[in-house]
mmCIF file of C-alpha atoms in Angstrom:
data_model
loop_
_atom_site.group_PDB
_atom_site.id
_atom_site.type_symbol
_atom_site.label_atom_id
_atom_site.label_comp_id
_atom_site.label_asym_id
_atom_site.label_seq_id
_atom_site.Cartn_x
_atom_site.Cartn_y
_atom_site.Cartn_z
ATOM 1 C CA UNK V 20 12.358 4.929 -16.600
ATOM 2 C CA UNK V 21 9.677 7.802 -16.750
ATOM 3 C CA UNK V 22 8.210 6.510 -19.956
ATOM 4 C CA UNK V 23 8.134 3.000 -18.886
ATOM 5 C CA UNK V 24 6.243 3.694 -15.471
ATOM 6 C CA UNK V 25 4.237 6.500 -16.909
ATOM 7 C CA UNK V 26 0.420 6.025 -18.155
ATOM 8 C CA UNK V 27 -1.543 8.500 -20.475
ATOM 9 C CA UNK V 28 -3.406 11.267 -18.429
ATOM 10 C CA UNK V 29 -6.309 13.399 -19.742
ATOM 11 C CA UNK V 30 -5.333 15.352 -22.825
ATOM 12 C CA UNK V 31 -3.055 13.084 -23.886
ATOM 13 C CA UNK V 32 0.006 13.536 -21.779
ATOM 14 C CA UNK V 33 2.050 11.139 -19.956
ATOM 15 C CA UNK V 34 2.677 11.047 -16.305
ATOM 16 C CA UNK V 35 3.374 8.396 -13.465
ATOM 17 C CA UNK V 36 0.789 8.064 -11.128
ATOM 18 C CA UNK V 37 0.990 6.297 -7.555
ATOM 19 C CA UNK V 38 0.344 2.834 -9.195
ATOM 20 C CA UNK V 39 3.367 3.485 -11.177
ATOM 21 C CA UNK V 40 5.438 4.845 -8.539
ATOM 22 C CA UNK V 41 4.719 1.588 -6.509
ATOM 23 C CA UNK V 42 5.858 -0.395 -9.172
ATOM 24 C CA UNK V 43 8.896 0.882 -9.440
ATOM 25 C CA UNK V 44 9.172 0.911 -6.034
ATOM 26 C CA UNK V 45 8.705 -3.023 -5.924
ATOM 27 C CA UNK V 46 10.509 -3.860 -8.928
ATOM 28 C CA UNK V 47 13.774 -2.039 -7.643
ATOM 29 C CA UNK V 48 13.713 -3.317 -4.061
ATOM 30 C CA UNK V 49 13.409 -0.024 -2.635
ATOM 31 C CA UNK V 50 11.790 -1.030 0.727
ATOM 32 C CA UNK V 51 13.950 -0.603 3.706
ATOM 33 C CA UNK V 52 13.685 0.346 7.304
ATOM 34 C CA UNK V 53 14.405 4.089 6.309
ATOM 35 C CA UNK V 54 12.221 3.893 3.238
ATOM 36 C CA UNK V 55 8.790 2.066 3.531
ATOM 37 C CA UNK V 56 5.859 2.622 1.074
ATOM 38 C CA UNK V 57 4.252 5.039 3.576
ATOM 39 C CA UNK V 58 7.193 7.319 3.047
ATOM 40 C CA UNK V 59 6.860 7.015 -0.935
ATOM 41 C CA UNK V 60 3.137 7.703 -0.679
ATOM 42 C CA UNK V 61 4.005 10.996 1.471
ATOM 43 C CA UNK V 62 6.441 11.966 -1.072
ATOM 44 C CA UNK V 63 4.271 11.683 -4.007
ATOM 45 C CA UNK V 64 1.139 13.570 -2.559
ATOM 46 C CA UNK V 65 3.673 16.363 -1.311
ATOM 47 C CA UNK V 66 4.891 16.747 -4.728
ATOM 48 C CA UNK V 67 1.992 17.066 -6.875
ATOM 49 C CA UNK V 68 1.947 20.502 -8.049
ATOM 50 C CA UNK V 69 -1.788 20.850 -8.520
ATOM 51 C CA UNK V 70 -3.197 19.538 -5.403
ATOM 52 C CA UNK V 71 -6.812 19.697 -6.745
ATOM 53 C CA UNK V 72 -5.788 17.207 -9.251
ATOM 54 C CA UNK V 73 -8.017 13.762 -8.924
ATOM 55 C CA UNK V 74 -8.341 10.430 -10.340
ATOM 56 C CA UNK V 75 -6.303 9.918 -13.470
ATOM 57 C CA UNK V 76 -5.136 13.308 -13.222
ATOM 58 C CA UNK V 77 -3.072 12.768 -10.062
ATOM 59 C CA UNK V 78 0.243 11.931 -11.894
ATOM 60 C CA UNK V 79 4.024 13.261 -11.851
ATOM 61 C CA UNK V 80 5.206 15.393 -14.754
ATOM 62 C CA UNK V 81 8.645 14.756 -15.742
ATOM 63 C CA UNK V 82 10.361 17.194 -13.382
ATOM 64 C CA UNK V 83 8.265 16.254 -10.803
ATOM 65 C CA UNK V 84 9.217 12.201 -11.318
ATOM 66 C CA UNK V 85 12.879 13.684 -11.024
ATOM 67 C CA UNK V 86 12.352 15.551 -7.673
ATOM 68 C CA UNK V 87 10.804 12.793 -6.245
ATOM 69 C CA UNK V 88 13.740 10.171 -7.287
ATOM 70 C CA UNK V 89 15.965 12.447 -5.716
ATOM 71 C CA UNK V 90 13.507 12.743 -2.520
ATOM 72 C CA UNK V 91 13.660 8.716 -2.315
ATOM 73 C CA UNK V 92 17.465 8.641 -2.975
ATOM 74 C CA UNK V 93 17.803 11.215 0.316
ATOM 75 C CA UNK V 94 15.198 9.257 2.257
ATOM 76 C CA UNK V 95 16.825 5.814 1.726
ATOM 77 C CA UNK V 96 20.513 6.633 1.828
ATOM 78 C CA UNK V 97 20.909 9.845 4.189
ATOM 79 C CA UNK V 98 22.657 7.408 6.501
ATOM 80 C CA UNK V 99 24.734 5.921 4.101
ATOM 81 C CA UNK V 100 25.909 9.003 2.501
ATOM 82 C CA UNK V 101 26.234 12.649 3.344
ATOM 83 C CA UNK V 102 25.921 14.262 -0.221
ATOM 84 C CA UNK V 103 22.957 14.242 -2.334
ATOM 85 C CA UNK V 104 24.989 13.349 -5.357
ATOM 86 C CA UNK V 105 26.161 10.249 -3.608
ATOM 87 C CA UNK V 106 22.696 9.418 -2.421
ATOM 88 C CA UNK V 107 21.378 9.508 -5.833
ATOM 89 C CA UNK V 108 24.257 7.390 -7.413
ATOM 90 C CA UNK V 109 23.622 4.641 -4.927
ATOM 91 C CA UNK V 110 19.812 4.730 -5.656
ATOM 92 C CA UNK V 111 21.139 4.406 -9.416
ATOM 93 C CA UNK V 112 23.660 1.850 -9.289
ATOM 94 C CA UNK V 113 21.946 -0.550 -6.411
ATOM 95 C CA UNK V 114 18.420 -0.327 -7.667
ATOM 96 C CA UNK V 115 17.363 1.571 -10.641
ATOM 97 C CA UNK V 116 20.140 0.294 -13.107
ATOM 98 C CA UNK V 117 19.924 -3.830 -12.184
ATOM 99 C CA UNK V 118 15.861 -3.644 -11.635
ATOM 100 C CA UNK V 119 14.172 -0.803 -13.345
ATOM 101 C CA UNK V 120 12.107 -1.713 -16.590
ATOM 102 C CA UNK V 121 12.365 -5.261 -16.424
ATOM 103 C CA UNK V 122 8.775 -6.034 -15.617
ATOM 104 C CA UNK V 123 10.224 -8.670 -13.317
ATOM 105 C CA UNK V 124 6.472 -8.981 -11.612
ATOM 106 C CA UNK V 125 5.583 -11.782 -9.512
ATOM 107 C CA UNK V 126 2.304 -13.707 -10.288
ATOM 108 C CA UNK V 127 0.860 -12.182 -7.588
ATOM 109 C CA UNK V 128 1.786 -8.544 -8.480
ATOM 110 C CA UNK V 129 0.684 -9.518 -12.188
ATOM 111 C CA UNK V 130 -3.000 -10.151 -10.485
ATOM 112 C CA UNK V 131 -3.110 -7.373 -7.869
ATOM 113 C CA UNK V 132 -2.071 -4.803 -10.397
ATOM 114 C CA UNK V 133 -4.306 -5.744 -13.488
ATOM 115 C CA UNK V 134 -6.299 -2.938 -14.616
ATOM 116 C CA UNK V 135 -10.026 -4.626 -13.555
ATOM 117 C CA UNK V 136 -8.414 -5.406 -10.302
ATOM 118 C CA UNK V 137 -7.242 -1.885 -9.535
ATOM 119 C CA UNK V 138 -10.602 -0.584 -11.501
ATOM 120 C CA UNK V 139 -12.336 -2.317 -8.288
ATOM 121 C CA UNK V 140 -9.973 -0.908 -5.771
ATOM 122 C CA UNK V 141 -10.575 2.369 -7.148
ATOM 123 C CA UNK V 142 -14.260 2.131 -6.950
ATOM 124 C CA UNK V 143 -13.880 1.406 -3.124
ATOM 125 C CA UNK V 144 -10.741 3.101 -2.368
ATOM 126 C CA UNK V 145 -12.541 5.979 -0.028
ATOM 127 C CA UNK V 146 -14.138 3.708 2.221
ATOM 128 C CA UNK V 147 -11.295 1.076 2.258
ATOM 129 C CA UNK V 148 -9.081 4.245 3.147
ATOM 130 C CA UNK V 149 -11.373 5.097 6.355
ATOM 131 C CA UNK V 150 -11.460 1.454 7.127
ATOM 132 C CA UNK V 151 -7.576 1.530 6.869
ATOM 133 C CA UNK V 152 -7.398 4.657 9.089
ATOM 134 C CA UNK V 153 -9.318 3.121 11.681
ATOM 135 C CA UNK V 154 -7.729 0.202 12.301
ATOM 136 C CA UNK V 155 -4.288 1.564 11.935
ATOM 137 C CA UNK V 156 -5.141 3.450 15.112
ATOM 138 C CA UNK V 157 -6.426 0.445 17.137
ATOM 139 C CA UNK V 158 -3.389 -1.251 18.613
ATOM 140 C CA UNK V 159 -2.545 0.302 21.898
ATOM 141 C CA UNK V 160 -0.583 -2.527 23.427
ATOM 142 C CA UNK V 161 2.863 -0.736 23.284
ATOM 143 C CA UNK V 162 3.951 3.029 22.926
ATOM 144 C CA UNK V 163 5.827 2.117 19.517
ATOM 145 C CA UNK V 164 2.528 0.792 18.128
ATOM 146 C CA UNK V 165 0.399 3.630 19.506
ATOM 147 C CA UNK V 166 2.789 6.174 17.759
ATOM 148 C CA UNK V 167 2.261 4.494 14.218
ATOM 149 C CA UNK V 168 -1.207 5.959 13.476
ATOM 150 C CA UNK V 169 -0.854 6.193 9.532
ATOM 151 C CA UNK V 170 0.432 2.276 9.139
ATOM 152 C CA UNK V 171 -1.157 -1.015 9.820
ATOM 153 C CA UNK V 172 0.584 -3.523 11.846
ATOM 154 C CA UNK V 173 -0.192 -7.300 11.856
ATOM 155 C CA UNK V 174 -2.140 -7.310 15.212
ATOM 156 C CA UNK V 175 -4.570 -4.629 13.658
ATOM 157 C CA UNK V 176 -4.842 -6.414 10.325
ATOM 158 C CA UNK V 177 -5.940 -9.499 11.934
ATOM 159 C CA UNK V 178 -8.254 -7.233 14.128
ATOM 160 C CA UNK V 179 -9.996 -6.392 10.993
ATOM 161 C CA UNK V 180 -10.364 -10.057 9.604
ATOM 162 C CA UNK V 181 -11.650 -11.009 13.049
ATOM 163 C CA UNK V 182 -14.120 -8.226 13.025
ATOM 164 C CA UNK V 183 -15.266 -9.414 10.016
ATOM 165 C CA UNK V 184 -15.625 -13.123 10.803
ATOM 166 C CA UNK V 185 -13.336 -14.016 8.028
ATOM 167 C CA UNK V 186 -10.603 -16.264 10.159
ATOM 168 C CA UNK V 187 -11.642 -20.075 9.522
ATOM 169 C CA UNK V 188 -9.782 -23.149 8.656
ATOM 170 C CA UNK V 189 -8.680 -21.716 5.235
ATOM 171 C CA UNK V 190 -7.615 -18.414 6.248
ATOM 172 C CA UNK V 191 -5.770 -18.919 9.631
ATOM 173 C CA UNK V 192 -3.785 -16.721 11.517
ATOM 174 C CA UNK V 193 -0.550 -18.440 9.993
ATOM 175 C CA UNK V 194 -2.001 -17.981 6.584
ATOM 176 C CA UNK V 195 -2.570 -14.150 7.511
ATOM 177 C CA UNK V 196 1.209 -13.842 8.859
ATOM 178 C CA UNK V 197 2.450 -15.161 5.502
ATOM 179 C CA UNK V 198 0.061 -12.875 3.723
ATOM 180 C CA UNK V 199 1.408 -10.006 5.400
ATOM 181 C CA UNK V 200 5.049 -10.986 5.313
ATOM 182 C CA UNK V 201 4.904 -12.042 1.510
ATOM 183 C CA UNK V 202 3.142 -8.338 0.731
ATOM 184 C CA UNK V 203 6.422 -6.536 2.113
ATOM 185 C CA UNK V 204 9.006 -8.990 0.421
ATOM 186 C CA UNK V 205 7.865 -8.222 -2.878
ATOM 187 C CA UNK V 206 9.370 -4.612 -2.502
ATOM 188 C CA UNK V 207 12.820 -6.008 -0.309
ATOM 189 C CA UNK V 208 16.142 -5.845 -1.635
ATOM 190 C CA UNK V 209 17.620 -9.264 -1.957
ATOM 191 C CA UNK V 210 19.826 -10.098 1.029
ATOM 192 C CA UNK V 211 23.228 -8.639 0.971
ATOM 193 C CA UNK V 212 22.405 -5.877 -2.092
ATOM 194 C CA UNK V 213 22.743 -2.694 0.331
ATOM 195 C CA UNK V 214 25.556 -4.262 2.596
ATOM 196 C CA UNK V 215 28.111 -2.403 0.422
ATOM 197 C CA UNK V 216 26.154 0.903 1.281
ATOM 198 C CA UNK V 217 26.288 0.048 5.014
ATOM 199 C CA UNK V 218 22.479 0.482 5.878
ATOM 200 C CA UNK V 219 20.579 -1.487 8.397
ATOM 201 C CA UNK V 220 18.341 -4.455 7.084
ATOM 202 C CA UNK V 221 14.543 -4.134 6.969
ATOM 203 C CA UNK V 222 12.999 -3.327 10.313
ATOM 204 C CA UNK V 223 9.451 -2.130 9.429
ATOM 205 C CA UNK V 224 8.162 -5.814 8.784
ATOM 206 C CA UNK V 225 5.309 -5.138 11.448
ATOM 207 C CA UNK V 226 4.092 -2.210 9.474
ATOM 208 C CA UNK V 227 1.991 -1.766 6.190
ATOM 209 C CA UNK V 228 1.008 1.004 4.407
ATOM 210 C CA UNK V 229 -2.178 1.820 2.903
ATOM 211 C CA UNK V 230 -1.366 0.567 -0.972
ATOM 212 C CA UNK V 231 0.254 -2.764 0.976
ATOM 213 C CA UNK V 232 -2.984 -2.810 2.935
ATOM 214 C CA UNK V 233 -4.841 -2.971 -0.485
ATOM 215 C CA UNK V 234 -2.588 -5.745 -1.778
ATOM 216 C CA UNK V 235 -3.054 -7.984 1.342
ATOM 217 C CA UNK V 236 -7.059 -7.543 0.893
ATOM 218 C CA UNK V 237 -6.640 -8.976 -2.439
ATOM 219 C CA UNK V 238 -4.441 -11.767 -1.234
ATOM 220 C CA UNK V 239 -7.051 -12.240 1.314
ATOM 221 C CA UNK V 240 -9.925 -12.228 -1.554
ATOM 222 C CA UNK V 241 -8.026 -14.704 -3.147
ATOM 223 C CA UNK V 242 -7.869 -17.164 -0.004
ATOM 224 C CA UNK V 243 -11.859 -16.486 0.524
ATOM 225 C CA UNK V 244 -13.030 -16.675 -3.033
ATOM 226 C CA UNK V 245 -10.849 -19.459 -4.584
ATOM 227 C CA UNK V 246 -12.717 -20.225 -7.663
ATOM 228 C CA UNK V 247 -10.709 -20.111 -10.596
ATOM 229 C CA UNK V 248 -13.662 -19.708 -13.168
ATOM 230 C CA UNK V 249 -14.542 -16.373 -12.021
ATOM 231 C CA UNK V 250 -12.459 -13.216 -12.612
ATOM 232 C CA UNK V 251 -10.318 -12.218 -9.600
ATOM 233 C CA UNK V 252 -11.712 -8.630 -9.912
ATOM 234 C CA UNK V 253 -15.680 -9.821 -9.563
ATOM 235 C CA UNK V 254 -14.287 -12.158 -6.475
ATOM 236 C CA UNK V 255 -12.313 -8.839 -4.902
ATOM 237 C CA UNK V 256 -15.762 -6.901 -5.001
ATOM 238 C CA UNK V 257 -17.661 -9.568 -3.726
ATOM 239 C CA UNK V 258 -15.238 -9.836 -1.027
ATOM 240 C CA UNK V 259 -14.899 -6.160 -0.399
ATOM 241 C CA UNK V 260 -18.972 -5.787 -0.148
ATOM 242 C CA UNK V 261 -19.058 -8.392 2.332
ATOM 243 C CA UNK V 262 -16.250 -6.720 4.377
ATOM 244 C CA UNK V 263 -18.260 -3.564 4.178
ATOM 245 C CA UNK V 264 -21.659 -5.074 5.375
ATOM 246 C CA UNK V 265 -19.567 -6.898 8.115
ATOM 247 C CA UNK V 266 -17.679 -3.768 9.373
ATOM 248 C CA UNK V 267 -20.652 -1.698 9.362
ATOM 249 C CA UNK V 268 -22.750 -4.339 11.624
ATOM 250 C CA UNK V 269 -19.604 -4.440 14.033
ATOM 251 C CA UNK V 270 -19.248 -0.781 14.612
ATOM 252 C CA UNK V 271 -22.604 0.291 14.168
ATOM 253 C CA UNK V 272 -23.495 0.528 18.278
ATOM 254 C CA UNK V 273 -19.764 1.936 18.820
ATOM 255 C CA UNK V 274 -20.293 5.372 17.281
ATOM 256 C CA UNK V 275 -18.845 8.382 19.146
ATOM 257 C CA UNK V 276 -15.199 8.615 17.992
ATOM 258 C CA UNK V 277 -14.838 10.647 14.593
ATOM 259 C CA UNK V 278 -12.881 7.989 12.537
ATOM 260 C CA UNK V 279 -15.835 5.440 13.778
ATOM 261 C CA UNK V 280 -18.234 8.088 12.654
ATOM 262 C CA UNK V 281 -16.557 9.002 9.169
ATOM 263 C CA UNK V 282 -15.959 5.179 8.356
ATOM 264 C CA UNK V 283 -19.587 4.434 9.194
ATOM 265 C CA UNK V 284 -21.219 7.408 7.317
ATOM 266 C CA UNK V 285 -19.074 6.324 4.075
ATOM 267 C CA UNK V 286 -20.197 2.954 4.515
ATOM 268 C CA UNK V 287 -23.993 3.786 4.633
ATOM 269 C CA UNK V 288 -23.758 5.605 1.318
ATOM 270 C CA UNK V 289 -21.902 2.759 -0.349
ATOM 271 C CA UNK V 290 -24.225 0.062 0.914
ATOM 272 C CA UNK V 291 -27.502 2.262 -0.157
#
């Protein structure tokens, strides 16, 4: 499993980066109420022994990968089994054995996780993260929404698209809802797969992590720029530059809050 999801690092060694770990998460249908992509991203970042690593070097060594799998098992199955060994067996039997290494990606996953598309997203990741941080904080409609500052719900995702002026007859609110749900279903277990483990079903359908946010933007770009003769990576780049310009215009007179200022400063540098 480590070899299958690993990629080459500088120096010739192999490691599992966040992209590879998310691919494992999706293919093995690990998403649940107890274990959302945000949890996986946190586990990954906390278990890089060298916190100074960046870019291609942000990868898990074999022993770090094993530690991450153990934590994944604990996070997902701590309500279903009392011992760590039982939790690990559930992870292996219900998810890793039947699903790992089979490359059963959906058409969308193949496009969204292709190297050209990921290169474009990597080029703009800093600015996109600032945008994500700001909009993940905006929904104040309920106490629960206010407490979830590190994930984005459907209301906040639609706020972003509305502020950019992207909603139209093609990209309707119904289409946005479909995109939001479709991104999450890619990583959700088949119905009944976990009933034997007596765990609750998915209950985080209204929240998405930063990695899912990027997938959502890829899907929106495909809606807004459906030209089949232009590579998807080029369409995404054009879409993101339009998004940056629209967001910068929308928030330019609303400075003052730290998250707004950080985002606008980053966008100003990007758009020079």
